[in-house]
Amino acid sequence: MKFGLIVGEGIGPELVQATKHVLEATALPIEWTDIPVGESALKKYGHPLPQESVSALKEVKVSLKGPLAVERGKGRVICIHDDGSEHIYPSINNAIRRELKLFVAARPIRGFSGISGNHADMNVVIMRELTEDIYIGWEHQIGDVAAQAIKLTTREAVERVTKYSFEYARRNNRKKVTCVHKANALSMTDGLFLKCFLEIARNYPDIESDDCFVDAAAFSLVRHHTKFDVVVTSNQYGDILSDLAGGLAGSLGLAPGANIGVDASVFEATHGSAPDIAGKGIANPVSLILSGASMLRHVGFNKEAFSIEESIHAVLSEGRVLTADLGGTASTMQMADAIAKRVAG
Ligand code: NAI
């Protein structure tokens, strides 16, 4: 079983090491292929996402990724394809997703008893569309007096992410899909998102569906989170709501994710490279370990994925080995080791 590995930056290498430790405790014969992206690729190839790495990610098909840092205002990445075409992306993370045609970030964010307070029973999957919206990065500046960005919504992309969300709901015994939008203010872009959602929802009479404005959704996640099951939304709203859900669970270190495409998938946590705690060995590894468990489930190892998830629940509810973000004093590797020991039985 071969997986690609993007080690990442900041807390990336620490979380990757912890996740490998837990995944290897399942005794599955896992082989990792290191694929340089970001600073490491810049050093080796002179480009943060060289076509060599894109090809390697496509070839291996399923990869685990640590977070990559993006310098504020300077993150643009230009990829040149073999046919000479030039593709400009607003950041390295956006570039990976779009070069590999990953169309949805599926983020199952759960609360944990003893950790998440009023949100202990939160169990929401946020489906964030990845290919368009304001994050396509089509911006321009008029001197330093004005700047403009284009928000793109296409029927094709919305139908694809909506179908994926309903199919996911069916496969995973989920009861409801909620479309989150702002069609009252953006009647054309978000209006089209909602229209396509309502059309697709008719094909899934067995799954309940409804919709919600994004501002009201933020309020409801905080106050009435049980009304959400699967949420499908555009790129930017999904980005913001998944961090909110992570915060409500108790830490961004509890929020996993999976970027899914037709030919390739990249599993990564919701959060970034956390430069404020990088290199200290104190980051919470649960987000990436849960992403790793989803990766095993994605390739058919349900039993092993379930065992990792159960072990995480056990370690968190026991409350003895917790990282600082959860009020404990354990290191990243101590927490990973406590989880790995349970996985190994
Ligand atoms: P961040 O998500 O890295 O950190 C926000 C806060 O959450 C920080 O206080 C951090 O210490 C904490 N945190 C995050 N993950 C944690 C973990 N596993 N355990 C404990 N605490 C954790 O967001 P920030 O600081 O805005 O971004 C830092 C860098 O990451 C930026 O360069 C940004 O562009 C990049 N980024 C990368 C992403 C990716 O690779 N997919 C996603 C989001 C941001």
Short mmCIF file of N, CA and C in Angstrom, two decimals, residues 141-304:
data_model
loop_
_atom_site.label_atom_id
_atom_site.label_comp_id
_atom_site.label_asym_id
_atom_site.label_seq_id
_atom_site.Cartn_x
_atom_site.Cartn_y
_atom_site.Cartn_z
N GLN A 141 -5.53 45.16 -9.29
CA GLN A 141 -5.34 46.35 -8.47
C GLN A 141 -5.35 47.59 -9.36
N ILE A 142 -5.92 48.65 -8.84
CA ILE A 142 -5.85 49.92 -9.57
C ILE A 142 -4.99 50.83 -8.69
N GLY A 143 -3.69 50.86 -9.02
CA GLY A 143 -2.73 51.58 -8.16
C GLY A 143 -2.87 51.07 -6.73
N ASP A 144 -2.83 52.02 -5.77
CA ASP A 144 -3.08 51.58 -4.40
C ASP A 144 -4.39 52.17 -3.89
N VAL A 145 -5.29 52.50 -4.85
CA VAL A 145 -6.56 53.09 -4.41
C VAL A 145 -7.72 52.10 -4.43
N ALA A 146 -7.58 51.03 -5.21
CA ALA A 146 -8.68 50.06 -5.27
C ALA A 146 -8.15 48.71 -5.70
N ALA A 147 -8.90 47.68 -5.37
CA ALA A 147 -8.56 46.32 -5.81
C ALA A 147 -9.87 45.57 -5.96
N GLN A 148 -9.84 44.59 -6.86
CA GLN A 148 -11.08 43.90 -7.18
C GLN A 148 -10.80 42.41 -7.31
N ALA A 149 -11.77 41.58 -6.89
CA ALA A 149 -11.64 40.14 -7.07
C ALA A 149 -12.92 39.59 -7.67
N ILE A 150 -12.76 38.53 -8.45
CA ILE A 150 -13.93 37.93 -9.09
C ILE A 150 -14.36 36.70 -8.33
N LYS A 151 -15.67 36.57 -8.12
CA LYS A 151 -16.22 35.38 -7.47
C LYS A 151 -16.88 34.56 -8.56
N LEU A 152 -16.39 33.34 -8.75
CA LEU A 152 -16.90 32.51 -9.84
C LEU A 152 -17.73 31.35 -9.27
N THR A 153 -18.93 31.19 -9.85
CA THR A 153 -19.76 30.02 -9.50
C THR A 153 -20.22 29.40 -10.81
N THR A 154 -19.94 28.12 -11.02
CA THR A 154 -20.45 27.48 -12.24
C THR A 154 -21.37 26.33 -11.86
N ARG A 155 -22.34 26.10 -12.74
CA ARG A 155 -23.29 24.99 -12.54
C ARG A 155 -22.54 23.67 -12.39
N GLU A 156 -21.53 23.47 -13.24
CA GLU A 156 -20.80 22.20 -13.23
C GLU A 156 -20.18 21.92 -11.85
N ALA A 157 -19.52 22.93 -11.29
CA ALA A 157 -18.83 22.73 -10.00
C ALA A 157 -19.84 22.54 -8.86
N VAL A 158 -20.92 23.31 -8.89
CA VAL A 158 -21.89 23.19 -7.79
C VAL A 158 -22.60 21.84 -7.86
N GLU A 159 -22.96 21.42 -9.07
CA GLU A 159 -23.63 20.11 -9.20
C GLU A 159 -22.72 18.99 -8.71
N ARG A 160 -21.43 19.10 -9.07
CA ARG A 160 -20.47 18.05 -8.69
C ARG A 160 -20.35 17.96 -7.16
N VAL A 161 -20.18 19.10 -6.49
CA VAL A 161 -19.98 19.05 -5.03
C VAL A 161 -21.30 18.68 -4.32
N THR A 162 -22.43 19.10 -4.90
CA THR A 162 -23.71 18.77 -4.26
C THR A 162 -24.01 17.28 -4.39
N LYS A 163 -23.77 16.73 -5.59
CA LYS A 163 -23.98 15.28 -5.77
C LYS A 163 -23.08 14.51 -4.81
N TYR A 164 -21.82 14.94 -4.74
CA TYR A 164 -20.88 14.25 -3.85
C TYR A 164 -21.42 14.27 -2.41
N SER A 165 -21.98 15.41 -1.99
CA SER A 165 -22.47 15.55 -0.61
C SER A 165 -23.65 14.61 -0.34
N PHE A 166 -24.58 14.55 -1.29
CA PHE A 166 -25.73 13.64 -1.10
C PHE A 166 -25.30 12.18 -1.15
N GLU A 167 -24.39 11.85 -2.07
CA GLU A 167 -23.91 10.46 -2.14
C GLU A 167 -23.18 10.09 -0.85
N TYR A 168 -22.40 11.05 -0.34
CA TYR A 168 -21.67 10.83 0.92
C TYR A 168 -22.68 10.57 2.04
N ALA A 169 -23.76 11.40 2.05
CA ALA A 169 -24.79 11.24 3.09
C ALA A 169 -25.39 9.83 3.02
N ARG A 170 -25.70 9.38 1.81
CA ARG A 170 -26.26 8.03 1.65
C ARG A 170 -25.30 6.95 2.13
N ARG A 171 -24.05 7.05 1.67
CA ARG A 171 -23.04 6.04 2.01
C ARG A 171 -22.77 5.97 3.50
N ASN A 172 -22.87 7.11 4.17
CA ASN A 172 -22.46 7.17 5.57
C ASN A 172 -23.64 7.30 6.53
N ASN A 173 -24.83 6.95 6.01
CA ASN A 173 -26.02 6.93 6.86
C ASN A 173 -26.28 8.29 7.53
N ARG A 174 -26.02 9.35 6.78
CA ARG A 174 -26.31 10.70 7.26
C ARG A 174 -27.74 11.07 6.83
N LYS A 175 -28.39 11.92 7.62
CA LYS A 175 -29.83 12.15 7.39
C LYS A 175 -30.13 13.41 6.57
N LYS A 176 -29.24 14.39 6.64
CA LYS A 176 -29.61 15.69 6.07
C LYS A 176 -28.43 16.38 5.40
N VAL A 177 -28.71 17.11 4.31
CA VAL A 177 -27.69 17.96 3.69
C VAL A 177 -28.21 19.40 3.69
N THR A 178 -27.42 20.32 4.23
CA THR A 178 -27.80 21.75 4.28
C THR A 178 -26.88 22.54 3.35
N CYS A 179 -27.48 23.36 2.50
CA CYS A 179 -26.69 24.24 1.63
C CYS A 179 -26.51 25.58 2.35
N VAL A 180 -25.26 26.01 2.51
CA VAL A 180 -24.98 27.29 3.15
C VAL A 180 -24.54 28.30 2.08
N HIS A 181 -25.17 29.46 2.07
CA HIS A 181 -24.97 30.43 0.98
C HIS A 181 -25.29 31.84 1.48
N LYS A 182 -25.26 32.81 0.58
CA LYS A 182 -25.68 34.17 0.93
C LYS A 182 -26.45 34.71 -0.28
N ALA A 183 -27.44 33.94 -0.69
CA ALA A 183 -28.15 34.28 -1.94
C ALA A 183 -29.03 35.51 -1.79
N ASN A 184 -29.22 35.98 -0.56
CA ASN A 184 -29.97 37.24 -0.40
C ASN A 184 -29.11 38.43 -0.82
N ALA A 185 -27.79 38.33 -0.63
CA ALA A 185 -26.90 39.44 -1.01
C ALA A 185 -26.28 39.21 -2.38
N LEU A 186 -25.95 37.95 -2.68
CA LEU A 186 -25.28 37.63 -3.95
C LEU A 186 -26.23 36.76 -4.77
N SER A 187 -27.20 37.43 -5.38
CA SER A 187 -28.30 36.68 -5.98
C SER A 187 -27.87 35.91 -7.22
N MET A 188 -26.78 36.32 -7.87
CA MET A 188 -26.36 35.60 -9.08
C MET A 188 -25.42 34.44 -8.73
N THR A 189 -24.31 34.74 -8.05
CA THR A 189 -23.34 33.67 -7.75
C THR A 189 -23.91 32.68 -6.73
N ASP A 190 -24.24 33.18 -5.54
CA ASP A 190 -24.78 32.28 -4.52
C ASP A 190 -26.20 31.84 -4.90
N GLY A 191 -26.88 32.69 -5.67
CA GLY A 191 -28.21 32.31 -6.16
C GLY A 191 -28.11 31.07 -7.04
N LEU A 192 -27.10 31.02 -7.89
CA LEU A 192 -26.90 29.84 -8.76
C LEU A 192 -26.52 28.63 -7.91
N PHE A 193 -25.71 28.85 -6.90
CA PHE A 193 -25.31 27.74 -6.01
C PHE A 193 -26.56 27.11 -5.39
N LEU A 194 -27.44 27.98 -4.87
CA LEU A 194 -28.65 27.49 -4.21
C LEU A 194 -29.58 26.80 -5.21
N LYS A 195 -29.73 27.41 -6.39
CA LYS A 195 -30.63 26.85 -7.42
C LYS A 195 -30.17 25.43 -7.79
N CYS A 196 -28.87 25.27 -8.05
CA CYS A 196 -28.34 23.95 -8.42
C CYS A 196 -28.53 22.96 -7.28
N PHE A 197 -28.30 23.44 -6.05
CA PHE A 197 -28.47 22.55 -4.90
C PHE A 197 -29.92 22.04 -4.84
N LEU A 198 -30.87 22.95 -4.98
CA LEU A 198 -32.29 22.56 -4.87
C LEU A 198 -32.67 21.57 -5.98
N GLU A 199 -32.10 21.78 -7.16
CA GLU A 199 -32.39 20.85 -8.28
C GLU A 199 -31.84 19.45 -7.97
N ILE A 200 -30.61 19.39 -7.53
CA ILE A 200 -29.98 18.09 -7.24
C ILE A 200 -30.69 17.40 -6.06
N ALA A 201 -31.08 18.20 -5.06
CA ALA A 201 -31.70 17.62 -3.85
C ALA A 201 -32.95 16.82 -4.20
N ARG A 202 -33.64 17.22 -5.25
CA ARG A 202 -34.87 16.50 -5.66
C ARG A 202 -34.58 15.05 -6.02
N ASN A 203 -33.35 14.76 -6.44
CA ASN A 203 -33.01 13.37 -6.81
C ASN A 203 -32.69 12.50 -5.60
N TYR A 204 -32.72 13.10 -4.42
CA TYR A 204 -32.38 12.34 -3.20
C TYR A 204 -33.51 12.46 -2.17
N PRO A 205 -34.71 11.92 -2.50
CA PRO A 205 -35.84 12.08 -1.59
C PRO A 205 -35.63 11.39 -0.23
N ASP A 206 -34.69 10.44 -0.20
CA ASP A 206 -34.42 9.72 1.07
C ASP A 206 -33.57 10.55 2.04
N ILE A 207 -32.97 11.65 1.55
CA ILE A 207 -32.13 12.50 2.42
C ILE A 207 -32.84 13.84 2.59
N GLU A 208 -32.99 14.26 3.81
CA GLU A 208 -33.60 15.57 4.08
C GLU A 208 -32.68 16.67 3.56
N SER A 209 -33.24 17.78 3.11
CA SER A 209 -32.37 18.88 2.68
C SER A 209 -32.97 20.22 3.09
N ASP A 210 -32.11 21.19 3.35
CA ASP A 210 -32.57 22.55 3.60
C ASP A 210 -31.42 23.51 3.29
N ASP A 211 -31.64 24.80 3.49
CA ASP A 211 -30.57 25.76 3.23
C ASP A 211 -30.56 26.84 4.29
N CYS A 212 -29.46 27.58 4.34
CA CYS A 212 -29.25 28.51 5.46
C CYS A 212 -28.28 29.61 4.99
N PHE A 213 -28.54 30.86 5.38
CA PHE A 213 -27.59 31.93 5.07
C PHE A 213 -26.32 31.72 5.90
N VAL A 214 -25.18 32.12 5.33
CA VAL A 214 -23.90 31.81 6.00
C VAL A 214 -23.77 32.48 7.37
N ASP A 215 -24.29 33.69 7.51
CA ASP A 215 -24.19 34.36 8.81
C ASP A 215 -25.04 33.63 9.85
N ALA A 216 -26.24 33.21 9.43
CA ALA A 216 -27.10 32.46 10.35
C ALA A 216 -26.49 31.10 10.66
N ALA A 217 -25.79 30.53 9.67
CA ALA A 217 -25.15 29.22 9.89
C ALA A 217 -24.07 29.34 10.96
N ALA A 218 -23.32 30.46 10.95
CA ALA A 218 -22.27 30.65 11.97
C ALA A 218 -22.92 30.71 13.35
N PHE A 219 -24.00 31.46 13.46
CA PHE A 219 -24.72 31.55 14.74
C PHE A 219 -25.23 30.17 15.16
N SER A 220 -25.86 29.46 14.22
CA SER A 220 -26.46 28.17 14.57
C SER A 220 -25.41 27.13 14.94
N LEU A 221 -24.24 27.20 14.29
CA LEU A 221 -23.19 26.24 14.67
C LEU A 221 -22.81 26.43 16.14
N VAL A 222 -22.82 27.69 16.57
CA VAL A 222 -22.48 27.98 17.96
C VAL A 222 -23.63 27.61 18.91
N ARG A 223 -24.87 27.93 18.52
CA ARG A 223 -25.99 27.78 19.45
C ARG A 223 -26.86 26.55 19.24
N HIS A 224 -27.00 26.08 18.00
CA HIS A 224 -27.90 24.93 17.73
C HIS A 224 -27.21 23.97 16.77
N HIS A 225 -26.01 23.51 17.15
CA HIS A 225 -25.21 22.74 16.18
C HIS A 225 -25.88 21.45 15.73
N THR A 226 -26.84 20.92 16.52
CA THR A 226 -27.42 19.62 16.16
C THR A 226 -28.31 19.74 14.92
N LYS A 227 -28.61 20.95 14.49
CA LYS A 227 -29.41 21.07 13.27
C LYS A 227 -28.58 20.77 12.01
N PHE A 228 -27.25 20.66 12.17
CA PHE A 228 -26.41 20.38 11.00
C PHE A 228 -25.94 18.92 10.99
N ASP A 229 -25.94 18.36 9.80
CA ASP A 229 -25.44 17.00 9.61
C ASP A 229 -24.33 17.09 8.55
N VAL A 230 -24.72 17.12 7.25
CA VAL A 230 -23.75 17.42 6.19
C VAL A 230 -24.05 18.84 5.71
N VAL A 231 -23.02 19.65 5.57
CA VAL A 231 -23.17 21.03 5.08
C VAL A 231 -22.42 21.13 3.76
N VAL A 232 -23.07 21.62 2.71
CA VAL A 232 -22.34 21.85 1.45
C VAL A 232 -22.32 23.35 1.18
N THR A 233 -21.13 23.84 0.84
CA THR A 233 -21.00 25.29 0.71
C THR A 233 -19.84 25.64 -0.21
N SER A 234 -19.74 26.93 -0.50
CA SER A 234 -18.70 27.38 -1.43
C SER A 234 -17.35 27.46 -0.70
N ASN A 235 -16.32 27.73 -1.49
CA ASN A 235 -14.94 27.66 -1.03
C ASN A 235 -14.66 28.52 0.21
N GLN A 236 -15.03 29.79 0.13
CA GLN A 236 -14.69 30.70 1.24
C GLN A 236 -15.53 30.43 2.49
N TYR A 237 -16.84 30.25 2.32
CA TYR A 237 -17.68 29.99 3.49
C TYR A 237 -17.24 28.69 4.17
N GLY A 238 -16.88 27.70 3.33
CA GLY A 238 -16.45 26.40 3.88
C GLY A 238 -15.15 26.53 4.67
N ASP A 239 -14.26 27.38 4.15
CA ASP A 239 -12.98 27.63 4.81
C ASP A 239 -13.23 28.19 6.22
N ILE A 240 -14.09 29.20 6.27
CA ILE A 240 -14.32 29.89 7.55
C ILE A 240 -15.13 29.01 8.51
N LEU A 241 -16.18 28.38 7.99
CA LEU A 241 -17.03 27.57 8.89
C LEU A 241 -16.28 26.36 9.45
N SER A 242 -15.33 25.80 8.67
CA SER A 242 -14.63 24.65 9.24
C SER A 242 -13.69 25.05 10.37
N ASP A 243 -13.07 26.23 10.30
CA ASP A 243 -12.27 26.69 11.45
C ASP A 243 -13.17 26.96 12.65
N LEU A 244 -14.36 27.52 12.37
CA LEU A 244 -15.30 27.79 13.47
C LEU A 244 -15.67 26.47 14.15
N ALA A 245 -15.99 25.46 13.33
CA ALA A 245 -16.39 24.17 13.90
C ALA A 245 -15.23 23.56 14.70
N GLY A 246 -13.99 23.71 14.19
CA GLY A 246 -12.82 23.22 14.91
C GLY A 246 -12.70 23.91 16.27
N GLY A 247 -12.91 25.22 16.26
CA GLY A 247 -12.85 25.98 17.52
C GLY A 247 -13.92 25.51 18.50
N LEU A 248 -15.11 25.22 17.98
CA LEU A 248 -16.20 24.77 18.86
C LEU A 248 -15.93 23.37 19.41
N ALA A 249 -15.22 22.56 18.61
CA ALA A 249 -14.84 21.22 19.11
C ALA A 249 -13.83 21.36 20.25
N GLY A 250 -13.08 22.45 20.27
CA GLY A 250 -12.13 22.67 21.36
C GLY A 250 -10.75 23.08 20.88
N SER A 251 -10.43 22.78 19.61
CA SER A 251 -9.11 23.15 19.09
C SER A 251 -9.08 22.89 17.59
N LEU A 252 -8.32 23.70 16.89
CA LEU A 252 -8.12 23.40 15.46
C LEU A 252 -7.39 22.07 15.32
N GLY A 253 -6.69 21.67 16.35
CA GLY A 253 -5.99 20.39 16.35
C GLY A 253 -6.90 19.18 16.42
N LEU A 254 -8.21 19.41 16.37
CA LEU A 254 -9.17 18.28 16.35
C LEU A 254 -9.91 18.21 15.02
N ALA A 255 -9.53 19.09 14.06
CA ALA A 255 -10.33 19.22 12.83
C ALA A 255 -9.62 18.61 11.62
N PRO A 256 -10.05 17.43 11.19
CA PRO A 256 -9.40 16.76 10.05
C PRO A 256 -10.02 17.17 8.71
N GLY A 257 -9.44 16.63 7.63
CA GLY A 257 -10.01 16.92 6.32
C GLY A 257 -9.47 15.99 5.24
N ALA A 258 -10.18 16.00 4.10
CA ALA A 258 -9.78 15.19 2.95
C ALA A 258 -10.11 15.97 1.69
N ASN A 259 -9.12 16.20 0.83
CA ASN A 259 -9.38 16.88 -0.44
C ASN A 259 -9.54 15.80 -1.51
N ILE A 260 -10.74 15.71 -2.05
CA ILE A 260 -11.06 14.58 -2.92
C ILE A 260 -11.19 15.03 -4.37
N GLY A 261 -10.61 14.25 -5.28
CA GLY A 261 -10.79 14.48 -6.71
C GLY A 261 -11.16 13.17 -7.38
N VAL A 262 -11.28 13.20 -8.69
CA VAL A 262 -11.65 11.97 -9.40
C VAL A 262 -10.45 11.03 -9.47
N ASP A 263 -9.27 11.59 -9.76
CA ASP A 263 -8.08 10.75 -9.97
C ASP A 263 -7.09 10.78 -8.82
N ALA A 264 -7.22 11.74 -7.93
CA ALA A 264 -6.25 11.83 -6.82
C ALA A 264 -6.95 12.42 -5.60
N SER A 265 -6.38 12.17 -4.43
CA SER A 265 -6.91 12.73 -3.18
C SER A 265 -5.74 13.07 -2.26
N VAL A 266 -5.92 14.15 -1.51
CA VAL A 266 -4.88 14.57 -0.56
C VAL A 266 -5.54 14.79 0.80
N PHE A 267 -5.05 14.06 1.79
CA PHE A 267 -5.66 14.13 3.12
C PHE A 267 -4.84 15.07 3.99
N GLU A 268 -5.50 16.09 4.53
CA GLU A 268 -4.78 17.08 5.35
C GLU A 268 -5.72 17.65 6.40
N ALA A 269 -5.13 18.18 7.47
CA ALA A 269 -5.92 18.80 8.54
C ALA A 269 -6.51 20.11 8.02
N THR A 270 -7.52 20.61 8.74
CA THR A 270 -8.17 21.87 8.38
C THR A 270 -7.24 23.07 8.62
N HIS A 271 -6.39 22.96 9.62
CA HIS A 271 -5.61 24.13 10.05
C HIS A 271 -4.34 24.34 9.22
N GLY A 272 -3.62 25.41 9.56
CA GLY A 272 -2.39 25.75 8.87
C GLY A 272 -1.15 25.28 9.62
N SER A 273 -0.02 25.94 9.31
CA SER A 273 1.28 25.47 9.80
C SER A 273 1.61 25.96 11.21
N ALA A 274 0.69 26.71 11.82
CA ALA A 274 0.81 27.17 13.22
C ALA A 274 2.23 27.60 13.60
N PRO A 275 2.76 28.66 12.97
CA PRO A 275 4.15 29.07 13.26
C PRO A 275 4.37 29.43 14.72
N ASP A 276 3.29 29.84 15.42
CA ASP A 276 3.44 30.23 16.83
C ASP A 276 3.85 29.07 17.74
N ILE A 277 3.57 27.82 17.32
CA ILE A 277 3.95 26.69 18.19
C ILE A 277 4.87 25.69 17.47
N ALA A 278 5.27 26.03 16.24
CA ALA A 278 6.08 25.09 15.44
C ALA A 278 7.43 24.83 16.09
N GLY A 279 7.88 23.58 16.00
CA GLY A 279 9.21 23.21 16.48
C GLY A 279 9.27 22.94 17.97
N LYS A 280 8.15 23.13 18.67
CA LYS A 280 8.16 22.95 20.13
C LYS A 280 7.69 21.55 20.53
N GLY A 281 7.16 20.80 19.56
CA GLY A 281 6.67 19.44 19.89
C GLY A 281 5.42 19.45 20.74
N ILE A 282 4.60 20.50 20.61
CA ILE A 282 3.40 20.57 21.47
C ILE A 282 2.10 20.62 20.66
N ALA A 283 2.21 20.56 19.32
CA ALA A 283 0.99 20.64 18.50
C ALA A 283 0.13 19.38 18.72
N ASN A 284 -1.16 19.57 18.62
CA ASN A 284 -2.10 18.46 18.77
C ASN A 284 -2.12 17.65 17.46
N PRO A 285 -1.76 16.37 17.52
CA PRO A 285 -1.66 15.60 16.28
C PRO A 285 -2.99 14.99 15.82
N VAL A 286 -4.06 15.15 16.62
CA VAL A 286 -5.31 14.44 16.34
C VAL A 286 -5.88 14.80 14.96
N SER A 287 -5.78 16.09 14.58
CA SER A 287 -6.35 16.51 13.29
C SER A 287 -5.74 15.71 12.13
N LEU A 288 -4.42 15.54 12.14
CA LEU A 288 -3.80 14.83 11.02
C LEU A 288 -3.95 13.30 11.18
N ILE A 289 -3.99 12.83 12.41
CA ILE A 289 -4.20 11.38 12.61
C ILE A 289 -5.60 11.01 12.13
N LEU A 290 -6.60 11.86 12.44
CA LEU A 290 -7.96 11.59 11.94
C LEU A 290 -8.01 11.67 10.41
N SER A 291 -7.24 12.61 9.84
CA SER A 291 -7.18 12.69 8.37
C SER A 291 -6.57 11.40 7.82
N GLY A 292 -5.56 10.89 8.52
CA GLY A 292 -4.93 9.62 8.12
C GLY A 292 -5.90 8.46 8.20
N ALA A 293 -6.75 8.47 9.23
CA ALA A 293 -7.76 7.40 9.36
C ALA A 293 -8.74 7.47 8.18
N SER A 294 -9.15 8.69 7.82
CA SER A 294 -10.05 8.85 6.64
C SER A 294 -9.36 8.33 5.38
N MET A 295 -8.04 8.54 5.31
CA MET A 295 -7.29 8.07 4.14
C MET A 295 -7.33 6.54 4.07
N LEU A 296 -7.19 5.87 5.21
CA LEU A 296 -7.26 4.40 5.22
C LEU A 296 -8.66 3.95 4.80
N ARG A 297 -9.69 4.64 5.31
CA ARG A 297 -11.07 4.27 4.94
C ARG A 297 -11.27 4.47 3.43
N HIS A 298 -10.70 5.53 2.90
CA HIS A 298 -10.82 5.85 1.47
C HIS A 298 -10.29 4.72 0.60
N VAL A 299 -9.25 4.02 1.07
CA VAL A 299 -8.70 2.92 0.27
C VAL A 299 -9.21 1.56 0.75
N GLY A 300 -10.25 1.58 1.58
CA GLY A 300 -10.96 0.33 1.91
C GLY A 300 -10.63 -0.30 3.26
N PHE A 301 -9.79 0.38 4.07
CA PHE A 301 -9.43 -0.23 5.36
C PHE A 301 -10.28 0.36 6.48
N ASN A 302 -11.57 -0.01 6.44
CA ASN A 302 -12.54 0.54 7.40
C ASN A 302 -12.23 0.13 8.83
N LYS A 303 -11.85 -1.13 9.00
CA LYS A 303 -11.64 -1.65 10.36
C LYS A 303 -10.49 -0.87 11.03
N GLU A 304 -9.42 -0.66 10.27
CA GLU A 304 -8.25 0.04 10.82
C GLU A 304 -8.59 1.51 11.10
#
